[in-house]
Amino acid sequence: DAGVIQSPRHEVTEMGQEVTLRCKPISGHNSLFWYRQTMMRGLELLIYFNNNVPIDDSGMPEDRFSAKMPNASFSTLKIQPSEPRDSAVYFCASTLPPASTGELFFGEGSRLTVL
Amino acid sequence: GDSVTQMEGPVTLSEEAFLTINCTYTATGYPSLFWYVQYPGEGLQLLLKATKADDKGSNKGFEATYRKETTSFHLEKGSVQVSDSAVYFCALGGGSEKLVFGKGTKLTVNP
């Protein structure tokens, strides 16, 4: 079975540009999480969905960030406009709920560099 | 709120050395505890877990025991290999859907 698939693996863009990161969760998983990883702040949960519905977006840093899950097999994380401080590795993870007792399956990440 | 504290890294060991990475937690109720591992250039993957007090999780020679009295879940391995070089994350699953992760400990094993 395919794991969590993220694209692009690497993105280099200039400040002010729009960035869209994509995620395909494992089939049958109905919880999806977006994380951001930086050296300074470690792993931060940005938002998570259950059954395509955003449940907790308290980790989304500001209005420049938005996430959608239009169906069970696809999610996007959008940054508009991007800033250099958004440079990080963004991970998508999926699981069968409840995540608190189960196993999160992570994608390989999207490394974003904003110049 | 729930939180996880793990030892600061980086940790550098020689092959076949004994490894301990400390992890303590703060939580209400009876959380599940996890260790995740991140190899270079990859996402995190579950290494082991324990769902109740005194449970021992084990995998690939790694072990951790859920100690409620000391609120700890320390990761140990008797003899590390170069291939164990990675970042290790302790995590807690409480009442919500979210896992709470520690900041990670980078391990480098030299031949």
PDB file of C-alpha atoms in Angstrom:
ATOM      1  CA  ASP A   1       0.000   0.000   0.000  1.00  0.00           C
ATOM      2  CA  ALA A   2       1.171   3.506  -0.738  1.00  0.00           C
ATOM      3  CA  GLY A   3       1.977   5.674   2.225  1.00  0.00           C
ATOM      4  CA  VAL A   4       1.154   9.327   2.688  1.00  0.00           C
ATOM      5  CA  ILE A   5       2.164  11.164  -0.461  1.00  0.00           C
ATOM      6  CA  GLN A   6       3.247  14.784  -0.385  1.00  0.00           C
ATOM      7  CA  SER A   7       4.179  17.143  -3.168  1.00  0.00           C
ATOM      8  CA  PRO A   8       6.313  18.941  -3.997  1.00  0.00           C
ATOM      9  CA  ARG A   9       9.272  17.458  -2.117  1.00  0.00           C
ATOM     10  CA  HIS A  10      11.183  20.693  -2.496  1.00  0.00           C
ATOM     11  CA  GLU A  11       9.972  24.199  -3.251  1.00  0.00           C
ATOM     12  CA  VAL A  12      12.047  27.322  -3.591  1.00  0.00           C
ATOM     13  CA  THR A  13      10.144  30.542  -4.040  1.00  0.00           C
ATOM     14  CA  GLU A  14      10.495  34.248  -3.540  1.00  0.00           C
ATOM     15  CA  MET A  15       8.951  36.278  -0.800  1.00  0.00           C
ATOM     16  CA  GLY A  16       5.410  37.315  -1.633  1.00  0.00           C
ATOM     17  CA  GLN A  17       4.649  34.335  -3.852  1.00  0.00           C
ATOM     18  CA  GLU A  18       1.842  31.887  -3.193  1.00  0.00           C
ATOM     19  CA  VAL A  19       2.835  28.388  -2.146  1.00  0.00           C
ATOM     20  CA  THR A  20       0.577  25.341  -2.268  1.00  0.00           C
ATOM     21  CA  LEU A  21       1.571  22.081  -0.647  1.00  0.00           C
ATOM     22  CA  ARG A  22      -0.375  18.919  -1.354  1.00  0.00           C
ATOM     23  CA  CYS A  23      -1.079  15.734   0.531  1.00  0.00           C
ATOM     24  CA  LYS A  24      -2.732  12.435  -0.266  1.00  0.00           C
ATOM     25  CA  PRO A  25      -3.447  10.455   2.930  1.00  0.00           C
ATOM     26  CA  ILE A  26      -3.488   6.701   3.198  1.00  0.00           C
ATOM     27  CA  SER A  27      -6.739   5.294   1.871  1.00  0.00           C
ATOM     28  CA  GLY A  28      -9.200   4.646   4.669  1.00  0.00           C
ATOM     29  CA  HIS A  29      -7.569   7.032   7.119  1.00  0.00           C
ATOM     30  CA  ASN A  30      -9.990   9.741   8.102  1.00  0.00           C
ATOM     31  CA  SER A  31      -7.785  11.938  10.266  1.00  0.00           C
ATOM     32  CA  LEU A  32      -5.225  14.174   8.609  1.00  0.00           C
ATOM     33  CA  PHE A  33      -2.656  16.426  10.224  1.00  0.00           C
ATOM     34  CA  TRP A  34      -0.341  19.158   8.925  1.00  0.00           C
ATOM     35  CA  TYR A  35       2.894  19.778  10.850  1.00  0.00           C
ATOM     36  CA  ARG A  36       5.737  22.236  10.407  1.00  0.00           C
ATOM     37  CA  GLN A  37       9.295  21.399  11.438  1.00  0.00           C
ATOM     38  CA  THR A  38      12.063  23.926  12.009  1.00  0.00           C
ATOM     39  CA  MET A  39      15.313  23.795  13.915  1.00  0.00           C
ATOM     40  CA  MET A  40      14.214  26.559  16.242  1.00  0.00           C
ATOM     41  CA  ARG A  41      10.675  25.441  17.069  1.00  0.00           C
ATOM     42  CA  GLY A  42      10.781  21.710  16.461  1.00  0.00           C
ATOM     43  CA  LEU A  43       7.616  19.968  15.272  1.00  0.00           C
ATOM     44  CA  GLU A  44       4.485  22.115  15.411  1.00  0.00           C
ATOM     45  CA  LEU A  45       0.948  20.977  14.684  1.00  0.00           C
ATOM     46  CA  LEU A  46      -0.698  23.471  12.344  1.00  0.00           C
ATOM     47  CA  ILE A  47      -4.136  21.968  11.765  1.00  0.00           C
ATOM     48  CA  TYR A  48      -5.956  18.664  11.730  1.00  0.00           C
ATOM     49  CA  PHE A  49      -9.043  17.292  10.020  1.00  0.00           C
ATOM     50  CA  ASN A  50     -11.472  14.525  10.886  1.00  0.00           C
ATOM     51  CA  ASN A  51     -13.630  13.253   8.042  1.00  0.00           C
ATOM     52  CA  ASN A  52     -12.520  16.223   5.917  1.00  0.00           C
ATOM     53  CA  VAL A  53     -13.667  18.750   8.534  1.00  0.00           C
ATOM     54  CA  PRO A  54     -11.097  21.060  10.178  1.00  0.00           C
ATOM     55  CA  ILE A  55     -11.215  20.338  13.896  1.00  0.00           C
ATOM     56  CA  ASP A  56      -8.405  22.429  15.344  1.00  0.00           C
ATOM     57  CA  ASP A  57      -6.530  25.131  13.459  1.00  0.00           C
ATOM     58  CA  SER A  58      -5.128  26.857  16.525  1.00  0.00           C
ATOM     59  CA  GLY A  59      -1.596  26.114  15.357  1.00  0.00           C
ATOM     60  CA  MET A  60      -1.951  27.978  12.073  1.00  0.00           C
ATOM     61  CA  PRO A  61       0.453  30.886  12.509  1.00  0.00           C
ATOM     62  CA  GLU A  62      -1.577  33.621  10.863  1.00  0.00           C
ATOM     63  CA  ASP A  63      -4.074  34.443   8.166  1.00  0.00           C
ATOM     64  CA  ARG A  64      -1.505  33.902   5.455  1.00  0.00           C
ATOM     65  CA  PHE A  65      -1.893  30.170   6.060  1.00  0.00           C
ATOM     66  CA  SER A  66      -4.941  28.208   4.989  1.00  0.00           C
ATOM     67  CA  ALA A  67      -5.704  24.509   4.653  1.00  0.00           C
ATOM     68  CA  LYS A  68      -8.441  22.614   2.912  1.00  0.00           C
ATOM     69  CA  MET A  69      -9.549  19.031   2.580  1.00  0.00           C
ATOM     70  CA  PRO A  70     -12.119  18.896  -0.229  1.00  0.00           C
ATOM     71  CA  ASN A  71     -12.356  15.109  -0.092  1.00  0.00           C
ATOM     72  CA  ALA A  72     -11.015  12.117   1.807  1.00  0.00           C
ATOM     73  CA  SER A  73      -8.042  11.658  -0.486  1.00  0.00           C
ATOM     74  CA  PHE A  74      -6.638  15.152  -0.843  1.00  0.00           C
ATOM     75  CA  SER A  75      -5.587  18.112   1.267  1.00  0.00           C
ATOM     76  CA  THR A  76      -3.747  21.355   0.579  1.00  0.00           C
ATOM     77  CA  LEU A  77      -1.840  23.803   2.717  1.00  0.00           C
ATOM     78  CA  LYS A  78      -1.536  27.228   1.172  1.00  0.00           C
ATOM     79  CA  ILE A  79       0.664  30.155   2.157  1.00  0.00           C
ATOM     80  CA  GLN A  80      -0.142  33.504   0.586  1.00  0.00           C
ATOM     81  CA  PRO A  81       1.920  35.617   0.603  1.00  0.00           C
ATOM     82  CA  SER A  82       4.957  33.629   1.635  1.00  0.00           C
ATOM     83  CA  GLU A  83       7.714  35.082   3.825  1.00  0.00           C
ATOM     84  CA  PRO A  84      11.282  33.918   4.547  1.00  0.00           C
ATOM     85  CA  ARG A  85      10.274  32.873   8.077  1.00  0.00           C
ATOM     86  CA  ASP A  86       7.931  30.305   6.539  1.00  0.00           C
ATOM     87  CA  SER A  87      10.946  28.311   5.391  1.00  0.00           C
ATOM     88  CA  ALA A  88      10.580  24.882   6.980  1.00  0.00           C
ATOM     89  CA  VAL A  89       9.743  21.268   6.274  1.00  0.00           C
ATOM     90  CA  TYR A  90       6.000  20.707   6.171  1.00  0.00           C
ATOM     91  CA  PHE A  91       4.716  17.238   6.978  1.00  0.00           C
ATOM     92  CA  CYS A  92       1.354  15.694   6.386  1.00  0.00           C
ATOM     93  CA  ALA A  93       0.278  12.704   8.480  1.00  0.00           C
ATOM     94  CA  SER A  94      -2.797  10.511   8.519  1.00  0.00           C
ATOM     95  CA  THR A  95      -4.322   7.929  10.827  1.00  0.00           C
ATOM     96  CA  LEU A  96      -7.452   6.139  11.831  1.00  0.00           C
ATOM     97  CA  PRO A  97      -8.756   8.032  14.838  1.00  0.00           C
ATOM     98  CA  PRO A  98      -8.200   8.370  17.644  1.00  0.00           C
ATOM     99  CA  ALA A  99      -4.699   9.554  16.954  1.00  0.00           C
ATOM    100  CA  SER A 100      -4.013   9.655  20.660  1.00  0.00           C
ATOM    101  CA  THR A 101      -3.835   5.862  20.895  1.00  0.00           C
ATOM    102  CA  GLY A 102      -2.897   4.964  17.393  1.00  0.00           C
ATOM    103  CA  GLU A 103      -0.081   5.478  14.968  1.00  0.00           C
ATOM    104  CA  LEU A 104       0.452   8.524  12.825  1.00  0.00           C
ATOM    105  CA  PHE A 105       1.761   7.826   9.343  1.00  0.00           C
ATOM    106  CA  PHE A 106       3.889  10.670   8.041  1.00  0.00           C
ATOM    107  CA  GLY A 107       4.728  11.641   4.506  1.00  0.00           C
ATOM    108  CA  GLU A 108       8.285  12.439   3.499  1.00  0.00           C
ATOM    109  CA  GLY A 109       7.695  16.153   3.840  1.00  0.00           C
ATOM    110  CA  SER A 110       7.831  19.213   1.626  1.00  0.00           C
ATOM    111  CA  ARG A 111      10.909  21.359   2.171  1.00  0.00           C
ATOM    112  CA  LEU A 112      10.013  25.002   1.562  1.00  0.00           C
ATOM    113  CA  THR A 113      12.594  27.724   1.090  1.00  0.00           C
ATOM    114  CA  VAL A 114      11.363  31.281   0.777  1.00  0.00           C
ATOM    115  CA  LEU A 115      14.037  33.705  -0.434  1.00  0.00           C
TER     116      LEU A 115
ATOM    117  CA  GLY B   1      -1.907  21.264  29.409  1.00  0.00           C
ATOM    118  CA  ASP B   2      -0.196  18.084  28.325  1.00  0.00           C
ATOM    119  CA  SER B   3       3.510  18.332  27.638  1.00  0.00           C
ATOM    120  CA  VAL B   4       6.589  16.247  26.935  1.00  0.00           C
ATOM    121  CA  THR B   5      10.155  17.042  27.917  1.00  0.00           C
ATOM    122  CA  GLN B   6      13.010  15.089  26.429  1.00  0.00           C
ATOM    123  CA  MET B   7      16.717  15.427  26.863  1.00  0.00           C
ATOM    124  CA  GLU B   8      18.506  17.970  24.767  1.00  0.00           C
ATOM    125  CA  GLY B   9      20.791  16.700  22.110  1.00  0.00           C
ATOM    126  CA  PRO B  10      22.756  16.089  20.184  1.00  0.00           C
ATOM    127  CA  VAL B  11      23.919  12.738  21.480  1.00  0.00           C
ATOM    128  CA  THR B  12      27.019  11.181  19.955  1.00  0.00           C
ATOM    129  CA  LEU B  13      27.947   7.575  20.685  1.00  0.00           C
ATOM    130  CA  SER B  14      30.293   4.959  19.375  1.00  0.00           C
ATOM    131  CA  GLU B  15      28.913   1.812  17.803  1.00  0.00           C
ATOM    132  CA  GLU B  16      27.845  -0.817  20.374  1.00  0.00           C
ATOM    133  CA  ALA B  17      27.466   1.781  23.146  1.00  0.00           C
ATOM    134  CA  PHE B  18      24.430   1.841  25.429  1.00  0.00           C
ATOM    135  CA  LEU B  19      21.801   4.452  24.661  1.00  0.00           C
ATOM    136  CA  THR B  20      19.388   6.230  26.957  1.00  0.00           C
ATOM    137  CA  ILE B  21      17.245   9.153  25.879  1.00  0.00           C
ATOM    138  CA  ASN B  22      15.211  10.575  28.734  1.00  0.00           C
ATOM    139  CA  CYS B  23      11.584  11.576  28.362  1.00  0.00           C
ATOM    140  CA  THR B  24       9.203  12.839  31.023  1.00  0.00           C
ATOM    141  CA  TYR B  25       5.647  13.955  30.595  1.00  0.00           C
ATOM    142  CA  THR B  26       2.879  15.978  32.188  1.00  0.00           C
ATOM    143  CA  ALA B  27      -0.664  14.902  31.516  1.00  0.00           C
ATOM    144  CA  THR B  28      -4.069  14.541  33.056  1.00  0.00           C
ATOM    145  CA  GLY B  29      -5.603  11.118  32.974  1.00  0.00           C
ATOM    146  CA  TYR B  30      -3.866   8.110  31.489  1.00  0.00           C
ATOM    147  CA  PRO B  31      -2.127   8.982  28.245  1.00  0.00           C
ATOM    148  CA  SER B  32      -0.544   6.685  25.701  1.00  0.00           C
ATOM    149  CA  LEU B  33       3.178   7.221  25.143  1.00  0.00           C
ATOM    150  CA  PHE B  34       5.167   6.896  21.952  1.00  0.00           C
ATOM    151  CA  TRP B  35       8.647   7.094  20.526  1.00  0.00           C
ATOM    152  CA  TYR B  36       8.917   8.166  16.917  1.00  0.00           C
ATOM    153  CA  VAL B  37      12.112   8.126  14.835  1.00  0.00           C
ATOM    154  CA  GLN B  38      13.043  10.362  11.921  1.00  0.00           C
ATOM    155  CA  TYR B  39      15.840   9.190   9.642  1.00  0.00           C
ATOM    156  CA  PRO B  40      17.604  11.814   7.515  1.00  0.00           C
ATOM    157  CA  GLY B  41      15.401  13.167   4.743  1.00  0.00           C
ATOM    158  CA  GLU B  42      12.348  11.198   5.847  1.00  0.00           C
ATOM    159  CA  GLY B  43       9.165  11.707   7.804  1.00  0.00           C
ATOM    160  CA  LEU B  44       8.619  10.450  11.310  1.00  0.00           C
ATOM    161  CA  GLN B  45       7.712   6.825  11.866  1.00  0.00           C
ATOM    162  CA  LEU B  46       6.486   5.048  14.954  1.00  0.00           C
ATOM    163  CA  LEU B  47       9.238   3.177  16.768  1.00  0.00           C
ATOM    164  CA  LEU B  48       7.329   1.860  19.784  1.00  0.00           C
ATOM    165  CA  LYS B  49       4.439   2.658  22.068  1.00  0.00           C
ATOM    166  CA  ALA B  50       2.905   1.860  25.449  1.00  0.00           C
ATOM    167  CA  THR B  51      -0.708   2.459  26.331  1.00  0.00           C
ATOM    168  CA  LYS B  52      -0.810   1.929  30.084  1.00  0.00           C
ATOM    169  CA  ALA B  53       1.364   2.063  33.167  1.00  0.00           C
ATOM    170  CA  ASP B  54       4.130  -0.555  33.425  1.00  0.00           C
ATOM    171  CA  ASP B  55       3.751  -1.512  29.759  1.00  0.00           C
ATOM    172  CA  LYS B  56       7.020  -1.952  27.907  1.00  0.00           C
ATOM    173  CA  GLY B  57       7.181  -1.049  24.256  1.00  0.00           C
ATOM    174  CA  SER B  58       9.921  -2.597  22.167  1.00  0.00           C
ATOM    175  CA  ASN B  59      11.055  -2.660  18.558  1.00  0.00           C
ATOM    176  CA  LYS B  60      14.346  -3.063  16.683  1.00  0.00           C
ATOM    177  CA  GLY B  61      16.231  -3.552  19.958  1.00  0.00           C
ATOM    178  CA  PHE B  62      14.827  -0.365  21.477  1.00  0.00           C
ATOM    179  CA  GLU B  63      12.761  -0.457  24.655  1.00  0.00           C
ATOM    180  CA  ALA B  64      10.838   1.995  26.801  1.00  0.00           C
ATOM    181  CA  THR B  65       8.767   1.378  29.913  1.00  0.00           C
ATOM    182  CA  TYR B  66       5.767   3.490  30.900  1.00  0.00           C
ATOM    183  CA  ARG B  67       6.506   4.616  34.465  1.00  0.00           C
ATOM    184  CA  LYS B  68       3.526   6.381  35.967  1.00  0.00           C
ATOM    185  CA  GLU B  69       5.193   6.973  39.327  1.00  0.00           C
ATOM    186  CA  THR B  70       8.007   8.954  37.718  1.00  0.00           C
ATOM    187  CA  THR B  71       5.975  10.142  34.694  1.00  0.00           C
ATOM    188  CA  SER B  72       8.729   8.886  32.429  1.00  0.00           C
ATOM    189  CA  PHE B  73       9.165   6.904  29.225  1.00  0.00           C
ATOM    190  CA  HIS B  74      12.908   6.688  28.668  1.00  0.00           C
ATOM    191  CA  LEU B  75      14.194   5.115  25.462  1.00  0.00           C
ATOM    192  CA  GLU B  76      17.003   2.564  25.755  1.00  0.00           C
ATOM    193  CA  LYS B  77      19.040   0.348  23.503  1.00  0.00           C
ATOM    194  CA  GLY B  78      21.798  -1.918  24.650  1.00  0.00           C
ATOM    195  CA  SER B  79      24.055  -1.685  21.617  1.00  0.00           C
ATOM    196  CA  VAL B  80      23.560   1.046  19.043  1.00  0.00           C
ATOM    197  CA  GLN B  81      24.519   0.790  15.388  1.00  0.00           C
ATOM    198  CA  VAL B  82      25.497   3.411  12.856  1.00  0.00           C
ATOM    199  CA  SER B  83      22.121   2.848  11.206  1.00  0.00           C
ATOM    200  CA  ASP B  84      20.387   4.091  14.395  1.00  0.00           C
ATOM    201  CA  SER B  85      21.594   7.620  13.683  1.00  0.00           C
ATOM    202  CA  ALA B  86      18.401   9.656  13.538  1.00  0.00           C
ATOM    203  CA  VAL B  87      16.262  12.106  15.468  1.00  0.00           C
ATOM    204  CA  TYR B  88      14.092  10.541  18.179  1.00  0.00           C
ATOM    205  CA  PHE B  89      10.843  12.111  19.358  1.00  0.00           C
ATOM    206  CA  CYS B  90       8.927  11.245  22.496  1.00  0.00           C
ATOM    207  CA  ALA B  91       5.184  11.844  22.187  1.00  0.00           C
ATOM    208  CA  LEU B  92       2.068  11.698  24.311  1.00  0.00           C
ATOM    209  CA  GLY B  93      -1.502  10.948  23.314  1.00  0.00           C
ATOM    210  CA  GLY B  94      -3.995  12.333  25.768  1.00  0.00           C
ATOM    211  CA  GLY B  95      -7.700  12.943  25.653  1.00  0.00           C
ATOM    212  CA  SER B  96      -7.708  14.914  22.426  1.00  0.00           C
ATOM    213  CA  GLU B  97      -6.982  13.748  18.907  1.00  0.00           C
ATOM    214  CA  LYS B  98      -3.629  15.480  18.939  1.00  0.00           C
ATOM    215  CA  LEU B  99      -0.289  13.935  19.771  1.00  0.00           C
ATOM    216  CA  VAL B 100       2.041  16.163  21.770  1.00  0.00           C
ATOM    217  CA  PHE B 101       5.657  15.786  20.638  1.00  0.00           C
ATOM    218  CA  GLY B 102       8.888  16.588  22.408  1.00  0.00           C
ATOM    219  CA  LYS B 103      11.499  18.688  20.643  1.00  0.00           C
ATOM    220  CA  GLY B 104      13.474  15.697  19.429  1.00  0.00           C
ATOM    221  CA  THR B 105      16.920  14.343  20.261  1.00  0.00           C
ATOM    222  CA  LYS B 106      19.450  13.898  17.505  1.00  0.00           C
ATOM    223  CA  LEU B 107      21.549  10.752  17.817  1.00  0.00           C
ATOM    224  CA  THR B 108      24.757  10.218  15.874  1.00  0.00           C
ATOM    225  CA  VAL B 109      26.474   6.849  16.087  1.00  0.00           C
ATOM    226  CA  ASN B 110      30.068   6.698  14.894  1.00  0.00           C
ATOM    227  CA  PRO B 111      31.715   3.516  13.653  1.00  0.00           C
TER     228      PRO B 111
END
